[in-house]
XYZ file of C-alpha atoms in Angstrom:
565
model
C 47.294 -72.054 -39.070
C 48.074 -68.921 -41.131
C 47.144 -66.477 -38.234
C 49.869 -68.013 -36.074
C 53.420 -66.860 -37.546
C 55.384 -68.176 -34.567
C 58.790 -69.878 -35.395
C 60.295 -72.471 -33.873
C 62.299 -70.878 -30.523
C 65.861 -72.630 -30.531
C 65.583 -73.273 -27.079
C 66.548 -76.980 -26.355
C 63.213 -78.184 -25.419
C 64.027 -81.532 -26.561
C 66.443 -82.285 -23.548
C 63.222 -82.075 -21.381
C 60.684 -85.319 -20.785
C 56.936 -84.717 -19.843
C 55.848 -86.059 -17.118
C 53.734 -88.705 -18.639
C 56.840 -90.156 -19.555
C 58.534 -89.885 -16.227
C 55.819 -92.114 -14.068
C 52.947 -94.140 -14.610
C 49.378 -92.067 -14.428
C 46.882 -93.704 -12.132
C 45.397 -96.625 -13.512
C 41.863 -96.613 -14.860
C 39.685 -98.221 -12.272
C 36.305 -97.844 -13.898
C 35.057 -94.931 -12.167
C 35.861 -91.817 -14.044
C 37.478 -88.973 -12.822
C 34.863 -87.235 -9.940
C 36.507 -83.856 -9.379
C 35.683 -82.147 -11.785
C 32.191 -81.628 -10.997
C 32.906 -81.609 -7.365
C 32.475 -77.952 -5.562
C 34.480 -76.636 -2.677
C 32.208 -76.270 0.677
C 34.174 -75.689 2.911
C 37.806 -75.189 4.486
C 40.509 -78.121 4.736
C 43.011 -78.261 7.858
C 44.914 -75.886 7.316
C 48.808 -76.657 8.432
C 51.125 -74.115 8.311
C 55.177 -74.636 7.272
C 56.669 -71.244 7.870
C 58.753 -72.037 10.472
C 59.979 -75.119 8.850
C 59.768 -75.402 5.091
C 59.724 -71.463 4.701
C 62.381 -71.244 7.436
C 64.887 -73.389 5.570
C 64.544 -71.646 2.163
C 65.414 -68.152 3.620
C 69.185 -66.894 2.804
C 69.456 -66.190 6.635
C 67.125 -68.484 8.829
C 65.338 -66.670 11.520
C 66.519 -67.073 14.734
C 64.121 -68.097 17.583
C 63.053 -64.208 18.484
C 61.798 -64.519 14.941
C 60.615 -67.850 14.674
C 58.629 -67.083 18.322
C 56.962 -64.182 16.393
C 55.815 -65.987 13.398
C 54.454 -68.732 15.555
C 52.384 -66.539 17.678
C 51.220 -64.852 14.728
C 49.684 -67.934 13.320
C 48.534 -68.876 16.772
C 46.397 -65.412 16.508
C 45.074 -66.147 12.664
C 43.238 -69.449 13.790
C 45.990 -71.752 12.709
C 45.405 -74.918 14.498
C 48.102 -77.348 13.329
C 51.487 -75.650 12.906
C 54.847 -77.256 11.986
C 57.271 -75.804 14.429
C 60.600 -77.354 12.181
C 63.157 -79.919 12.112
C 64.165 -80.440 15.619
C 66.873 -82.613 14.666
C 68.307 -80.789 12.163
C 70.243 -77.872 14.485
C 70.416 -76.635 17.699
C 68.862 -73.904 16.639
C 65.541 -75.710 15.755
C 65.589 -77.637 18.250
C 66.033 -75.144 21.091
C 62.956 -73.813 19.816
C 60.771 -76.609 19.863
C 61.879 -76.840 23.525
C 60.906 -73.188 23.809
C 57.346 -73.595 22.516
C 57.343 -76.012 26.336
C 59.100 -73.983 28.455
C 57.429 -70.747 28.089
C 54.007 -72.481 27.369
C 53.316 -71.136 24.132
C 51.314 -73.744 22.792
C 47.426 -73.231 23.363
C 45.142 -76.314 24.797
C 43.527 -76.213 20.918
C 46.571 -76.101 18.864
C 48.589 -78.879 17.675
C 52.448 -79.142 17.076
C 53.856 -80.730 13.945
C 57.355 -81.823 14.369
C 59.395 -82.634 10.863
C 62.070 -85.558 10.856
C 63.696 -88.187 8.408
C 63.056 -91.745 8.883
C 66.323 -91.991 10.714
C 66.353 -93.612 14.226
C 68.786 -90.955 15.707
C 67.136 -88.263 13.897
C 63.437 -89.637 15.304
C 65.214 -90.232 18.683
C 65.694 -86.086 19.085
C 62.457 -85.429 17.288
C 60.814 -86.735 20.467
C 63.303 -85.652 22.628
C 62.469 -82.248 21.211
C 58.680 -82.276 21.907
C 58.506 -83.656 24.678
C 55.548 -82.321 27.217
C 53.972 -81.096 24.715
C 50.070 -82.309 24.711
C 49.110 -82.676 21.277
C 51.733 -83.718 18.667
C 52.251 -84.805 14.732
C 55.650 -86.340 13.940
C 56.379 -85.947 10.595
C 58.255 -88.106 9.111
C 59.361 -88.192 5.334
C 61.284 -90.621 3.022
C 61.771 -90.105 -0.599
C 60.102 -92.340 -3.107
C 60.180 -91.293 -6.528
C 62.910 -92.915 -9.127
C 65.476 -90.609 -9.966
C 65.898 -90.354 -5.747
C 65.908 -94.245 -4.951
C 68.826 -94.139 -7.800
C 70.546 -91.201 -7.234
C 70.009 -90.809 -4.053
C 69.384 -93.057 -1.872
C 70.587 -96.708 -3.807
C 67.411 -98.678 -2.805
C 64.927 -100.772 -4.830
C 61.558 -100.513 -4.335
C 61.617 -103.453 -2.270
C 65.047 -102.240 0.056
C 62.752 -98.608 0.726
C 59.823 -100.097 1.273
C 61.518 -102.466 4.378
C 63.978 -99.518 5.324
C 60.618 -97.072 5.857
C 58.558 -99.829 7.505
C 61.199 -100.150 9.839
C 61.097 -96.789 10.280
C 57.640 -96.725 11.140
C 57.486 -99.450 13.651
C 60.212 -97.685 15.216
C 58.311 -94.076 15.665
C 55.360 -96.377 17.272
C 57.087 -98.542 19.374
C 58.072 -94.384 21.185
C 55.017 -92.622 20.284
C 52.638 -95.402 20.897
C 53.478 -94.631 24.821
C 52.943 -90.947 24.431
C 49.276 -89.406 25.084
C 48.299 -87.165 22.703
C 50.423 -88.056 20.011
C 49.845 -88.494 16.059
C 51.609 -89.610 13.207
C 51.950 -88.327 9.924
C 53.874 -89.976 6.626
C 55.612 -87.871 3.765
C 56.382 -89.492 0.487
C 58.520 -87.388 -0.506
C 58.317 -86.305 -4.345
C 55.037 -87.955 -4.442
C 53.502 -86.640 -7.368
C 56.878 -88.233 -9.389
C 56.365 -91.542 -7.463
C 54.499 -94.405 -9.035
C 50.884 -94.640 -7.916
C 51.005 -98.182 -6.971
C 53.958 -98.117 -5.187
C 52.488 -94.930 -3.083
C 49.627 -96.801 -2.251
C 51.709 -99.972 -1.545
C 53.834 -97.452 1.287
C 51.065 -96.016 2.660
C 48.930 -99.110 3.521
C 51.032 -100.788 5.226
C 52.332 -97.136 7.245
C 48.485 -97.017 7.744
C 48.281 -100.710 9.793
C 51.492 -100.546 11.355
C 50.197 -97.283 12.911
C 47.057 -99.065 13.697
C 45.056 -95.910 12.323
C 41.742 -94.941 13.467
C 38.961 -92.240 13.721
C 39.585 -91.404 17.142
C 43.604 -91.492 16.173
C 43.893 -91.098 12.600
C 47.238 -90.939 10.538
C 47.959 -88.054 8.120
C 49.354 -89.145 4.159
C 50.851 -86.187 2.899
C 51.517 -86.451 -0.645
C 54.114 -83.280 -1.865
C 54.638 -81.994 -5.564
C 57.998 -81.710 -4.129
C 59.533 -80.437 -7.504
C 56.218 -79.232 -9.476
C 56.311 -81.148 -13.361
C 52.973 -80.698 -14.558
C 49.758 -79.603 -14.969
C 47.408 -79.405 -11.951
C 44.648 -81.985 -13.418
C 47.633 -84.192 -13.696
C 48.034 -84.087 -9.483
C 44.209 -83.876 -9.042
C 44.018 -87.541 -11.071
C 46.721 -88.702 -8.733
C 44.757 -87.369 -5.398
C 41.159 -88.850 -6.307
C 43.497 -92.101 -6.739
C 44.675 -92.598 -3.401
C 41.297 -90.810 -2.526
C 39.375 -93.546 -3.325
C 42.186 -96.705 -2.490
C 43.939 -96.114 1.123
C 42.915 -98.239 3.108
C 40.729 -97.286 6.392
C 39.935 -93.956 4.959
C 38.129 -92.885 7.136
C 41.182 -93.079 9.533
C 43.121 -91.336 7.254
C 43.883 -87.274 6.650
C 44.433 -87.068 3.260
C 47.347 -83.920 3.414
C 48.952 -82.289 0.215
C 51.767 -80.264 0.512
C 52.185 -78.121 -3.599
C 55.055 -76.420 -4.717
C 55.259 -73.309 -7.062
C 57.886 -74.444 -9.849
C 55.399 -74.280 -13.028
C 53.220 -71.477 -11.134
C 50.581 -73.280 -10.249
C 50.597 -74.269 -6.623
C 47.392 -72.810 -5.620
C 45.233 -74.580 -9.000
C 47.373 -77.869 -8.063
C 45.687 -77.266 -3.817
C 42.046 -75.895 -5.002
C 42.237 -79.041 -7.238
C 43.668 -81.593 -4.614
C 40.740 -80.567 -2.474
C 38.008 -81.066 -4.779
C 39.527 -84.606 -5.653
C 39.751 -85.724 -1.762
C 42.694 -83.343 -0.074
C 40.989 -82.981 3.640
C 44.456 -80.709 4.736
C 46.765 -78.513 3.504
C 50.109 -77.173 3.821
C 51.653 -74.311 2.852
C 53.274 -70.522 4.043
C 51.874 -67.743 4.306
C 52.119 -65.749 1.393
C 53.833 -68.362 -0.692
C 57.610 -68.529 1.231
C 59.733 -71.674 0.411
C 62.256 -72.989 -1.313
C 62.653 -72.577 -5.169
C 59.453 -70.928 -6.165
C 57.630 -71.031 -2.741
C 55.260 -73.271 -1.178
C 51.214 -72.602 -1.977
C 50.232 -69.277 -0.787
C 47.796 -70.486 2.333
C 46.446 -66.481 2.234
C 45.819 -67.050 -1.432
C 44.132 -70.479 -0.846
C 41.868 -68.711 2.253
C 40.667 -65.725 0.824
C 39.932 -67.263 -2.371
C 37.531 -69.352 -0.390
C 36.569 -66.123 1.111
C 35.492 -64.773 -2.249
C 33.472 -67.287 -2.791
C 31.258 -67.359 0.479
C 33.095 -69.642 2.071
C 34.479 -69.236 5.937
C 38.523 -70.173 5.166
C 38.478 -70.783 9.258
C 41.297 -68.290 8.955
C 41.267 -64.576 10.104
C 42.904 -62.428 7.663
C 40.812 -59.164 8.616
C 44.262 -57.237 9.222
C 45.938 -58.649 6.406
C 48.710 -56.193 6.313
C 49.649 -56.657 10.141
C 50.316 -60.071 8.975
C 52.437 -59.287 6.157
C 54.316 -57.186 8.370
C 55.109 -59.693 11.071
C 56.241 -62.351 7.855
C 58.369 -59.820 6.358
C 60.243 -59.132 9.458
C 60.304 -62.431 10.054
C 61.735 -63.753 6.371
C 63.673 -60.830 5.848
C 61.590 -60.832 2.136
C 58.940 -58.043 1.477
C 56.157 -59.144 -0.379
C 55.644 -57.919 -4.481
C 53.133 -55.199 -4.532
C 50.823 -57.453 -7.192
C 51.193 -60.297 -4.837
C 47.267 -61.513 -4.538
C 45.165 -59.861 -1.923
C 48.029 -58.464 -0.083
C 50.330 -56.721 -2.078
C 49.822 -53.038 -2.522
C 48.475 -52.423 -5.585
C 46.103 -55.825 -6.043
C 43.046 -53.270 -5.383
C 44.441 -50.378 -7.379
C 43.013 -49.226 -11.044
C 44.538 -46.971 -13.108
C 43.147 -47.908 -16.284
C 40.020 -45.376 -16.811
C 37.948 -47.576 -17.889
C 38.265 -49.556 -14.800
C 38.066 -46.484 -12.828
C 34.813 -45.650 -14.177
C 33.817 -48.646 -13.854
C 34.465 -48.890 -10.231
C 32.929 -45.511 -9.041
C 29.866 -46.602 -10.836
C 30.063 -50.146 -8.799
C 30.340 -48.432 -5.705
C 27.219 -45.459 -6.172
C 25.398 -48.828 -7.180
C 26.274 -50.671 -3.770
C 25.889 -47.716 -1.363
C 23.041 -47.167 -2.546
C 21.396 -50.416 -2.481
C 22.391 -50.685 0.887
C 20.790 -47.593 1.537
C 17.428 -48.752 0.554
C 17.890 -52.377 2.417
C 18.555 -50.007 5.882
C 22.260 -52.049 6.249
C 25.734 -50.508 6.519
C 27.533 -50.850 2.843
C 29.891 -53.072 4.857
C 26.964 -55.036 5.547
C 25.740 -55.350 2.100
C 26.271 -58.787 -0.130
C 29.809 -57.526 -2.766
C 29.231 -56.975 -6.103
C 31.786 -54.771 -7.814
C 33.526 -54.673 -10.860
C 37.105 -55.490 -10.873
C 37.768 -56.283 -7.068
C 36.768 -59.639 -6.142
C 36.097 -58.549 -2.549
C 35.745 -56.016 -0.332
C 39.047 -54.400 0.353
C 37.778 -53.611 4.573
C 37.192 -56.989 4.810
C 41.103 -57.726 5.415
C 41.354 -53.811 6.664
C 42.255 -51.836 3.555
C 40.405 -49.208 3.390
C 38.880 -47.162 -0.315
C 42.560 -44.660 -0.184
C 44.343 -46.791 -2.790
C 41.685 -47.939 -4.929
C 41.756 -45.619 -7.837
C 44.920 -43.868 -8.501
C 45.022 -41.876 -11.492
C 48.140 -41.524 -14.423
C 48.330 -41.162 -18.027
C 46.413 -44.056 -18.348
C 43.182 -43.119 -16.389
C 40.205 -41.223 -17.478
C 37.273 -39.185 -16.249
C 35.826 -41.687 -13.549
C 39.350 -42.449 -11.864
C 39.944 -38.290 -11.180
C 36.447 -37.849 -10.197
C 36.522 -40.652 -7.645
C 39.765 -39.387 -6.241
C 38.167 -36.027 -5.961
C 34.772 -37.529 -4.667
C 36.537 -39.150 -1.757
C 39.440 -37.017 -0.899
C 36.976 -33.674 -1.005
C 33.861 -34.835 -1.548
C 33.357 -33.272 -4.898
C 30.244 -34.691 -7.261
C 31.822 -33.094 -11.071
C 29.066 -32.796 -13.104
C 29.925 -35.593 -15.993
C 30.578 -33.467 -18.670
C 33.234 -31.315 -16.323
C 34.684 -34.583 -15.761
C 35.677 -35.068 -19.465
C 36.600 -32.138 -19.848
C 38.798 -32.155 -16.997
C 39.984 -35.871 -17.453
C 41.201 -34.499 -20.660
C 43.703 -31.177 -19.148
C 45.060 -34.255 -16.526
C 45.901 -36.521 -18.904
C 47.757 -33.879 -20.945
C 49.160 -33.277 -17.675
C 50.384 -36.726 -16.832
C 51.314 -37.219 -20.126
C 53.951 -33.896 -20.521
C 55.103 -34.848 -16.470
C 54.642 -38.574 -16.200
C 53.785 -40.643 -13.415
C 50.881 -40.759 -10.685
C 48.583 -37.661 -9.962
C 46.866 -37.489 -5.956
C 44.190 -35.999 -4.992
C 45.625 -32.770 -3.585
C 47.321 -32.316 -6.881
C 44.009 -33.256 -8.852
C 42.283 -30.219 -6.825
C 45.386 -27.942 -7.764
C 44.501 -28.568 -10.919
C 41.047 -28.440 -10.953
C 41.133 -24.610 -9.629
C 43.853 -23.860 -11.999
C 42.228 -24.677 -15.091
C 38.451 -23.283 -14.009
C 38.909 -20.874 -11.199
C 41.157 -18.045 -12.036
C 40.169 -16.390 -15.144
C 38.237 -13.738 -13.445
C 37.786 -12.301 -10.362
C 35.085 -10.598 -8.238
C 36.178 -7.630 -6.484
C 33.062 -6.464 -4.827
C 29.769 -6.879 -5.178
C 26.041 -6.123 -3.164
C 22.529 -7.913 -3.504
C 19.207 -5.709 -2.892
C 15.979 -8.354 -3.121
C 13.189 -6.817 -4.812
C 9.848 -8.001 -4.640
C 9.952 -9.348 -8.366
C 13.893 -10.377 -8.329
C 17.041 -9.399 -7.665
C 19.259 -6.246 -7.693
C 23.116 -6.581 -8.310
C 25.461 -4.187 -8.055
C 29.047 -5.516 -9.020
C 33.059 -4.878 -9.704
C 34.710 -7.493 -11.315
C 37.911 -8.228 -13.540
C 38.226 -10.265 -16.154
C 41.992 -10.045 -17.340
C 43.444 -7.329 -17.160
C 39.530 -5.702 -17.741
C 37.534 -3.910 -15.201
C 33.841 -4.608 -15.088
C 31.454 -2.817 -12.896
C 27.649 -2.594 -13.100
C 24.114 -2.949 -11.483
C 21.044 -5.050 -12.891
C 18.080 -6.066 -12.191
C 16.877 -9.856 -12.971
C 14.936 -13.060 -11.504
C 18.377 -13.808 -9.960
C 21.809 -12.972 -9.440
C 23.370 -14.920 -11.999
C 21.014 -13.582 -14.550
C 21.692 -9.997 -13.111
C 25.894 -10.896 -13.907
C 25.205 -11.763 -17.308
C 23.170 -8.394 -18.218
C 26.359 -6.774 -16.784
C 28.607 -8.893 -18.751
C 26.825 -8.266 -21.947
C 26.897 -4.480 -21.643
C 30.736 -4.535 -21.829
C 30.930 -6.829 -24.530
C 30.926 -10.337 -23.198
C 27.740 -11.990 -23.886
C 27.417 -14.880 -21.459
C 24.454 -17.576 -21.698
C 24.860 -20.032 -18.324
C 24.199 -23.507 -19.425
C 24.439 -25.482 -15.720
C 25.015 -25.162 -12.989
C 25.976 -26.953 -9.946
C 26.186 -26.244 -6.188
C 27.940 -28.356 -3.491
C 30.640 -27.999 -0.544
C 33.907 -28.924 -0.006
C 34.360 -31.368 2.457
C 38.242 -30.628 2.629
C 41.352 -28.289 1.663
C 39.066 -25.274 1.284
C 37.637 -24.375 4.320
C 34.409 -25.882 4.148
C 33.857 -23.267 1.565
C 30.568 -23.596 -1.326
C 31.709 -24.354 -5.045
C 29.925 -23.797 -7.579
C 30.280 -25.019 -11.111
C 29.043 -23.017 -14.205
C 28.943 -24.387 -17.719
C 28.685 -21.174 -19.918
C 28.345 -20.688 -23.714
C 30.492 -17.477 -25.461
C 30.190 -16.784 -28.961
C 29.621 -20.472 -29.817
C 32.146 -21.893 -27.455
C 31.322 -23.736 -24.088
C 33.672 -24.136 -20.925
C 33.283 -24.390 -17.378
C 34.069 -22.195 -14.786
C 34.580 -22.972 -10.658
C 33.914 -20.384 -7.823
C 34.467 -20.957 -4.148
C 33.853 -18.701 -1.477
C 31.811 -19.047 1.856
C 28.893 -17.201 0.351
C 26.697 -19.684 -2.065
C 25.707 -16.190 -4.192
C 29.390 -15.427 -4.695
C 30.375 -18.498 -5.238
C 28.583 -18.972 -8.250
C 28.954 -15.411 -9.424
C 32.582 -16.124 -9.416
C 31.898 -19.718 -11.531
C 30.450 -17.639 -14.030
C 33.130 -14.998 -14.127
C 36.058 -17.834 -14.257
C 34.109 -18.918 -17.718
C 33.721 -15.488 -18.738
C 36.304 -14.243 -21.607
C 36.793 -11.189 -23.633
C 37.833 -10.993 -26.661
């Protein structure tokens, strides 16, 4: 391909296998792949892992002041199956598993996930841990894939396969005498595991649990270490999908990772191939590259009309509470959250914008609703900023890269100034020389500094009087226009035209294009402004007048465009 002059990089690729090499894909069972034409309706279980996945990827764990905030924050989102850690793994984590009893901070509707390795001891203070609480999910994980049974753990298929069965039977042989209690199976580095051998595990997990509707088990199948594309994991989903056994007394739980980037595709995916719950953090913590982003996951549902059973409507509360918590602020592009996601600077984008939002206020206007209340359409933000309570402050900011629409929205909503469109490119174009010889971002109040700089001073009206006559007006006038004196009377149909006979008689012929009256709904006073787009000897510019009085207001927009020569 002659328009692609790329050259081999150097890099040792070549040490690296794909991951079709690495484990078998699903085999072909005469169906055909399903979920790609399938459509997300509606919102899995959501199952939060802050407090133990997120918690053990953070350089300094929180401690259980922390760990008691982020749980009650979830508590208040909606969250209604919520890991509370690895009990077994510290005192630490276990203490606060006892706390979540003690203090009774469990509500009647919320159930408590408790993490543990298939270890009797380890299971043994798992329950220990939980203990009196009323609804409860032990966890329990073993690692499956290949390179672990090797490395790791020295076990054939056939050794792991007895060692986690005994596992099993050992978590019901407790749990079965415990009221309110589930169970739930990790194999760990499932998506690296062989799809036979999954299936295989969790089958037999599935009878020795003696699933049911009215008890069912959760499968939760991790891209513990993410290695490839997210069709890849949706093929491997729809595959157990469609095989475990008593499905319908089974949760069907994924758990994605972030290595290659895409956690959330490898979720959204999951769920259209069969994924009926889903784990993650809140705004993507966890080890390595994070966990999926469950905010991401729930207000992309959101944007597409669908209730993510989630309330994110003060979004930055949230990220608060998880930033004190994880001692890790979140990136200002981070989706929906971060601080510039609803931000354009770009004036094309700008102009865009302010055009989408005349267009939706005033369709709401003619269907009688409040714009909040109005179905979203707007270019370049997906949703509605207010509906996770942002408000319209930090939607267009303007810099060397903006153009007319981005300065006239910031001056539309921070003082409710309509520029007539060709003052806006004319202005657009002083601001970007502006930005461009100072650099960086522009506000409002510095936009409106501006403004009256470049159209408001050039000449000034030092007295004037107004006699109405039964066919028009009388004006008597002193004005100065540099370093000029003008004073006159004249008679005309108006004012304005009265001010340009003066003008003319000392040598400045004015003809007034436009002109355009409004207020100022702030940083003047409530003062009238007035815009005048005059022609001189050929040339055209605009000139601004503000003063309390409507007639001397735009007296002094035509004396700001006024020169002599």
């Amino acid at each position: 391909m002659k328009w692609n002059r790329q050259v081999p990089s150097g890099m040792p690729s070549h040490r690296y296998r794909s991951h079709y090499d690495r484990v078998p894909t699903p085999p072909d069972d005469g169906i055909g792949r399903q979920w790609p034409s399938n459509r997300l309706t509606e919102a899995p279980l959501w199952a939060p892992v802050d407090l133990r996945d997120g918690n053990q990827a953070l350089p300094e764990p929180m401690d259980t002041a922390r760990k008691r905030l982020m749980f009650e924050q979830l508590v208040r989102m909606g969250y209604k199956e919520i890991e509370c850690g690895y009990p077994a793994s510290s005192q630490a984590e276990f203490d606060f598993t006892r706390d979540l009893v003690t203090f009774d901070l469990v509500p009647d509707d919320v159930t408590v996930v408790a993490f543990t390795a298939a270890r009797p001891d380890l299971i043994d203070r798992t329950f220990e841990s939980v203990r009196g609480l009323a609804n409860v999910v032990l966890h329990v994980y073993v690692p499956t894939a290949p390179m672990w049974r090797s490395m790791v753990l020295g076990q054939d298929r056939k050794e792991l396969l007895a060692h986690i069965l005994k596992s099993v039977e050992y978590v019901a042989r407790i749990g079965d005498t415990i009221p309110g209690m589930r169970y739930q199976f990790a194999p760990e580095v499932f998506n690296l595991t062989e799809p036979d051998f999954v299936l295989e595990i969790c089958n037999s997990i599935t009878e020795v649990w003696d699933a049911s509707p009215d008890r069912p088990v959760s499968h939760n199948f991790p891209t513990t270490v993410e290695t490839a594309t997210p069709n890849v994991f949706a093929d491997q989903i729809e595959y157990m999908h469609r095989h475990l056994d008593r499905r319908e007394s089974v949760i069907l739980s994924v758990h994605t990772h972030n290595d290659r980037g895409t956690g959330v595709a490898s979720s959204e995916l999951a769920m259209l191939a069969g994924a009926q719950r889903v784990e993650g953090c809140l705004f993507g913590n966890g080890e390595r590259t994070g966990n999926v982003d469950l905010v991401t996951l729930g207000l992309n549902l959101h944007s597409q009309g669908i209730d993510p059973m989630i309330d994110f409507s003060d979004l930055d509360a949230v990220r608060r509470t998880v930033e004190h918590c994880n001692r890790i602020d979140v990136h200002p592009r981070h989706p929906y959250v971060g601080d510039l996601v609803f931000t354009a600077f770009s004036g094309t984008h700008q102009d865009a914008i302010k055009k989408g939002f005349t267009k939706h206020n005033a369709t709401a206007k003619a269907a009688g609703v409040e714009p909040v209340q109005q179905p979203w359409e707007m270019p370049y933000l997906p949703i509605d900023p207010a509906d996770i309570g942002r408000d319209y402050e930090a939607i267009i900011r303007v810099n060397s890269q903006s153009g007319k629409g981005g300065v006239a929205y910031l001056l539309q909503t921070g003082y409710g100034l309509d520029l007539p469109r060709a003052l806006q490119i004319d202005f657009a174009r002083r601001v970007q020389h502006t930005t461009d010889d100072g650099g960086g971002e522009v506000t409002a109040e510095e936009l409106w500094k501006l403004l009256t700089a470049e159209y408001a001073h050039h000449g000034a009206l030092d007295k004037w009087s107004l006699e109405h006559l039964g066919n028009g007006d009388h004006l008597t006038v002193r004005a100065t226009l540099g370093d000029v004196q003008v004073s006159g009377e004249a008679s005309a149909s108006g004012p304005v035209e009265a001010l340009t006979l003066i003008l003319a008689d000392h040598g400045c012929p004015v003809e007034v294009l436009a002109m355009s009256l409004q207020s100022v709904a702030e940083g003047a006073g409530g003062q009238a402004i007035t815009f005048a787009q005059c022609r001189m000897n050929g040339k055209t510019q605009w000139g601004m007048g503000i003063e309390s009085s409507v007639t001397a207001s735009a007296l002094r927009a035509v004396l700001a465009a006024a020169t002599l020569d």
